[in-house]
GROMACS .gro file of C-alpha atoms in nm:
model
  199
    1UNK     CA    1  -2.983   5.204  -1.986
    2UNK     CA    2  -2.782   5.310  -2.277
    3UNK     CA    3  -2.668   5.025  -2.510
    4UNK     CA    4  -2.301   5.180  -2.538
    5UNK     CA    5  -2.203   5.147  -2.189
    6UNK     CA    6  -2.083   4.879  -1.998
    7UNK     CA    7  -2.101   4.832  -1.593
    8UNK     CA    8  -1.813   4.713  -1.438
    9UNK     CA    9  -1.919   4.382  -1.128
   10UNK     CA   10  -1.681   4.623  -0.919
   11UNK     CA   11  -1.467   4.928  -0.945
   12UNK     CA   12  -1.180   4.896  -1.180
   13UNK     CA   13  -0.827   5.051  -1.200
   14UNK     CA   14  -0.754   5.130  -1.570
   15UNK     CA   15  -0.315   5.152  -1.651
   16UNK     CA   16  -0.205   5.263  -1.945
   17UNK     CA   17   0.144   5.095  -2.054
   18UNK     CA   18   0.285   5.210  -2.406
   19UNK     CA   19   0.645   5.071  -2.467
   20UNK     CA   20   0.910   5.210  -2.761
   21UNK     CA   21   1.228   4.988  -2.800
   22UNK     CA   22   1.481   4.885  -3.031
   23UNK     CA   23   1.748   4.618  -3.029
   24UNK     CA   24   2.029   4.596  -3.182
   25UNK     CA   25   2.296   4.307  -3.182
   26UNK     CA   26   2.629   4.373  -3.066
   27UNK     CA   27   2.800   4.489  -3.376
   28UNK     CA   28   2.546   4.662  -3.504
   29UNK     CA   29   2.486   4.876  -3.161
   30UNK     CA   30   2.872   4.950  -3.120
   31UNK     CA   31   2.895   5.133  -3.441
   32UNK     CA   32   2.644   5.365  -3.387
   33UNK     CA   33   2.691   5.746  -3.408
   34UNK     CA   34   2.450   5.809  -3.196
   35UNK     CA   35   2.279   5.624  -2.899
   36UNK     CA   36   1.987   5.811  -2.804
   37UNK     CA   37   1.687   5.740  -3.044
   38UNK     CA   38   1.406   5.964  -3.130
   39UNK     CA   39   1.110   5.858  -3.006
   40UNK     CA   40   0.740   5.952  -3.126
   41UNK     CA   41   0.588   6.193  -2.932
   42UNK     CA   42   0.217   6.182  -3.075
   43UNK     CA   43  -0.020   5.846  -3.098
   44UNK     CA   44  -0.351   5.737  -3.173
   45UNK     CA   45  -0.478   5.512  -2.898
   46UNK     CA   46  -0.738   5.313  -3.043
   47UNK     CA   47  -0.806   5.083  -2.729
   48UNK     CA   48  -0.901   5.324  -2.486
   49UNK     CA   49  -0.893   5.693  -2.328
   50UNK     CA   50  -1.015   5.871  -1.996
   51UNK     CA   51  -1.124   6.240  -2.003
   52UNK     CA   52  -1.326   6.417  -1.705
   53UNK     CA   53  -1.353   6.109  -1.511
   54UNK     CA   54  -1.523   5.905  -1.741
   55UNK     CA   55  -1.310   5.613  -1.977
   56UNK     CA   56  -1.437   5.543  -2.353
   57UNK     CA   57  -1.303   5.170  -2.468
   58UNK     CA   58  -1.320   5.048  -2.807
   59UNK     CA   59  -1.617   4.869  -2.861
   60UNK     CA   60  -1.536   4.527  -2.900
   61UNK     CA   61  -1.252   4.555  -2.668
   62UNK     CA   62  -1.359   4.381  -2.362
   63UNK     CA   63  -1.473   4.106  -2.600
   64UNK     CA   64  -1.125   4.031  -2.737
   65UNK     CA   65  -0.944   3.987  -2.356
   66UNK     CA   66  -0.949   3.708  -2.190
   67UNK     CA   67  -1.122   3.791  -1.826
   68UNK     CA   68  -0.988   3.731  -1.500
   69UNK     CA   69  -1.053   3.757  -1.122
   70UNK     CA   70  -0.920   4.101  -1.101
   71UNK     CA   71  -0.987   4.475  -1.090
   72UNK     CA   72  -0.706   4.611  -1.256
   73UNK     CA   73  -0.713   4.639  -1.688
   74UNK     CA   74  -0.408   4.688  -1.840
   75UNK     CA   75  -0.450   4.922  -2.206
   76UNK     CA   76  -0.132   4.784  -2.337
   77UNK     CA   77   0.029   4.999  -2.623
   78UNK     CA   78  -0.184   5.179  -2.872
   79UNK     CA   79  -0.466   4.881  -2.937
   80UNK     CA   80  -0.461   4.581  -2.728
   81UNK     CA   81  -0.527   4.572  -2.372
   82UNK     CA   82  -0.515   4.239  -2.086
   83UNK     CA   83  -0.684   4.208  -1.735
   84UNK     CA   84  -0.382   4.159  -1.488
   85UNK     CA   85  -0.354   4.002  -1.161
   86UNK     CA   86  -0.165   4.205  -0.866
   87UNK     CA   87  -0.310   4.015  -0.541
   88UNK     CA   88  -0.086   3.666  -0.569
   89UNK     CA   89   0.216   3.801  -0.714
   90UNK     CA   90   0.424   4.079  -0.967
   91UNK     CA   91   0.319   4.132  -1.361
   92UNK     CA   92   0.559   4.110  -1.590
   93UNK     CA   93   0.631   4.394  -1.823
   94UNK     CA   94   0.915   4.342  -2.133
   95UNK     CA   95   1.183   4.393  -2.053
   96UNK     CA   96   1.289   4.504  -1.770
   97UNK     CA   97   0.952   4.650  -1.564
   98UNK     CA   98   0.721   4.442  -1.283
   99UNK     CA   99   0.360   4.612  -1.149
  100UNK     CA  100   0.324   4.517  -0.827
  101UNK     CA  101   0.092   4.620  -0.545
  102UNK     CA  102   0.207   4.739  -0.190
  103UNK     CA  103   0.059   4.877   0.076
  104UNK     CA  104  -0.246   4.945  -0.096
  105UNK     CA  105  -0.138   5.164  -0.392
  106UNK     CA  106   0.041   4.989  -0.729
  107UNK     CA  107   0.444   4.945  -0.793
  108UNK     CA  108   0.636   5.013  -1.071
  109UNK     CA  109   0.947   4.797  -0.970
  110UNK     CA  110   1.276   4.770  -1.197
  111UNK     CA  111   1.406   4.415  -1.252
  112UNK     CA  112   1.718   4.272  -1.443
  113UNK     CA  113   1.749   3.967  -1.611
  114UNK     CA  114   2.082   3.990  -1.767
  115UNK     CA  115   2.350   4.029  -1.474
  116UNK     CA  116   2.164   3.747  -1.287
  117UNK     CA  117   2.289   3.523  -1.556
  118UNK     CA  118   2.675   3.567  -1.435
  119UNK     CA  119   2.598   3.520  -1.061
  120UNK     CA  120   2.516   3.920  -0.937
  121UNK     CA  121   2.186   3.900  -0.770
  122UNK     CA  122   2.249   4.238  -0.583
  123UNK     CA  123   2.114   4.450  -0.895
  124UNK     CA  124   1.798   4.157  -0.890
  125UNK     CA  125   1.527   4.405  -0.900
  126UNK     CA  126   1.360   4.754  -0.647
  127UNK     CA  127   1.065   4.953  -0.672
  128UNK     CA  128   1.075   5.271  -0.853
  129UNK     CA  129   0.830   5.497  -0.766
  130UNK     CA  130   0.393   5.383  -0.697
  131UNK     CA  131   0.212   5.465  -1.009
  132UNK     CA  132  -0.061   5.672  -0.821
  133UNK     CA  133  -0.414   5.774  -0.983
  134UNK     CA  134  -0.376   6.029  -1.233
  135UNK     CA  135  -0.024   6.018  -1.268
  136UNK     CA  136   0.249   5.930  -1.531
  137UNK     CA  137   0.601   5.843  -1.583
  138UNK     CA  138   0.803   5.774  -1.878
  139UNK     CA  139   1.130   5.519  -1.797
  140UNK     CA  140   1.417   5.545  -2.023
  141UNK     CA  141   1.652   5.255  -2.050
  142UNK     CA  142   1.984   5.168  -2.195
  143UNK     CA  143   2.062   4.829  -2.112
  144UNK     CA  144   2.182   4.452  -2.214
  145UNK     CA  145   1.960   4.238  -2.282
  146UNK     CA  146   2.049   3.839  -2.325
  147UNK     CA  147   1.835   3.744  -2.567
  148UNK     CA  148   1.804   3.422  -2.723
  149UNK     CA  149   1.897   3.294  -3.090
  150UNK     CA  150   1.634   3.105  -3.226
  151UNK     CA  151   1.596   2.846  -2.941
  152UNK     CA  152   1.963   2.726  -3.040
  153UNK     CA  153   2.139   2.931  -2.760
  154UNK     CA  154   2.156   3.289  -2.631
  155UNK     CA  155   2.374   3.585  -2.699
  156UNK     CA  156   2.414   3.966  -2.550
  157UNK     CA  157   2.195   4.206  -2.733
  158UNK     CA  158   2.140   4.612  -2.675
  159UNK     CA  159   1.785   4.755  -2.627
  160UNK     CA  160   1.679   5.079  -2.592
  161UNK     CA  161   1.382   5.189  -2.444
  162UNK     CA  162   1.108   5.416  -2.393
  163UNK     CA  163   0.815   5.300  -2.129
  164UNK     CA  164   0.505   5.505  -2.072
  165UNK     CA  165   0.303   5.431  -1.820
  166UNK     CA  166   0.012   5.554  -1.638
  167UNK     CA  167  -0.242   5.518  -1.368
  168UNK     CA  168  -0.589   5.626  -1.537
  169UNK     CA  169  -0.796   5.589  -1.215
  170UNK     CA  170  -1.080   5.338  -1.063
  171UNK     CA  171  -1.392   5.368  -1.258
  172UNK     CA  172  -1.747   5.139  -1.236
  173UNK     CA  173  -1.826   5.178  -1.585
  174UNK     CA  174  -1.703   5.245  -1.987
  175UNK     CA  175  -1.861   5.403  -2.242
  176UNK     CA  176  -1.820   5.149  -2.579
  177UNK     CA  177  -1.709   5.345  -2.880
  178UNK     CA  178  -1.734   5.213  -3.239
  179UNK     CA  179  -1.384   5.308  -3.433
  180UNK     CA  180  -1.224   5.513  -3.123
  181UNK     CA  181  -0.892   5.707  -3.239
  182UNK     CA  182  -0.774   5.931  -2.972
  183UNK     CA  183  -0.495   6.161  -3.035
  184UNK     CA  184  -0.205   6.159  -2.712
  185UNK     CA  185   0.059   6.322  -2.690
  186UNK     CA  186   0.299   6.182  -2.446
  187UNK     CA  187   0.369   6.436  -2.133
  188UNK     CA  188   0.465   6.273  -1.899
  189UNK     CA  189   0.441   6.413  -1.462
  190UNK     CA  190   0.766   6.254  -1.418
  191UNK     CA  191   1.043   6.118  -1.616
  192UNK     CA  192   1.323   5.889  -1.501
  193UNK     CA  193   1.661   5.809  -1.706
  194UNK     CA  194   1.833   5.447  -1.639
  195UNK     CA  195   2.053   5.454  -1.951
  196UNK     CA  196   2.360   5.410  -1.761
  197UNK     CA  197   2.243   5.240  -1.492
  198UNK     CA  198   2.179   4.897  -1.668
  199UNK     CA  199   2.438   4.930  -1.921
   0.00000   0.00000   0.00000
């Protein structure tokens, strides 16, 4: 067997998640000119890829995350990456994004933590859209965020945000690659614009 790949106990479903935010305080966000940031377009990943059904991780990846019961690995942003559990209960995603699974396939579900603060627990949290194999989707949000003040209290902040995400697909084994650097450049099959929504 060849040293460089690893064999997976079970299948595994590989997400990609790949967040872009700023946040701005109150003052600061108010007198901007402009509200709608550029965001990068091109990346490196350096913790993982998939191409023609097969998924290169960097080598010492799987070393460096802390394993769990599951089947489902998280490649968070462009270098880090998490096992996540989706049988008991939701994942957290900052800020404002659960995973969840549901009727077989895996959520995407919207939550908000800053109106819940001032009694509305109508706008709590839904599901989006299922993040199906193969597919993507790139959320943009616009949104308060209550944020707190170096453990002394909590004030009303502004973040902006864009959240890539993707399904990769189930796969039974990696092939370990020493310094992987994989250009991406983000094209997304769907986007979705909550700017105002959450503001």
């Amino acid at each position: 067997m060849d040293s460089n790949i690893h064999k997976f106990t079970k299948p595994i479903t590989v997400l990609r998640y790949v967040p872009q935010e700023i946040l701005w305080h109150k003052a600061e966000y108010r007198a901007l000119e402009s509200r709608l940031p550029a965001w990068e377009k091109m990346v490196k990943f350096q913790n993982g890829y998939s191409r023609k059904d097969s998924l290169r991780l960097s080598h010492d990846l799987l070393q460096r995350v802390k394993e769990l019961p599951t089947d489902v690995l998280l490649l968070r942003g462009l270098r880090s990456a998490s096992w996540i559990e989706l049988f008991q209960r939701a994942h957290n995603l900052p800020f404002f994004l659960n995973l969840h699974r549901k009727a077989g396939d895996i959520w995407i579900e919207l939550k908000d933590d800053y109106y819940p603060h001032f009694g509305s627990k109508a706008r709590d949290s839904f599901d989006i859209l299922p993040l199906l194999p193969g597919k993507s989707v790139a959320i943009h949000i616009n949104a308060r965020y209550w944020h707190s003040l170096m453990g002394t209290g909590t004030d009303t902040h502004y973040v902006e945000n864009y959240l890539y995400l993707e399904n990769l697909g189930q796969f039974t084994q990696a092939e370990l690659v020493e310094g992987l650097e994989e250009p991406f450049v983000f094209n997304p099959d769907k986007e979705i614009d909550f700017r105002q929504m959450l503001y």
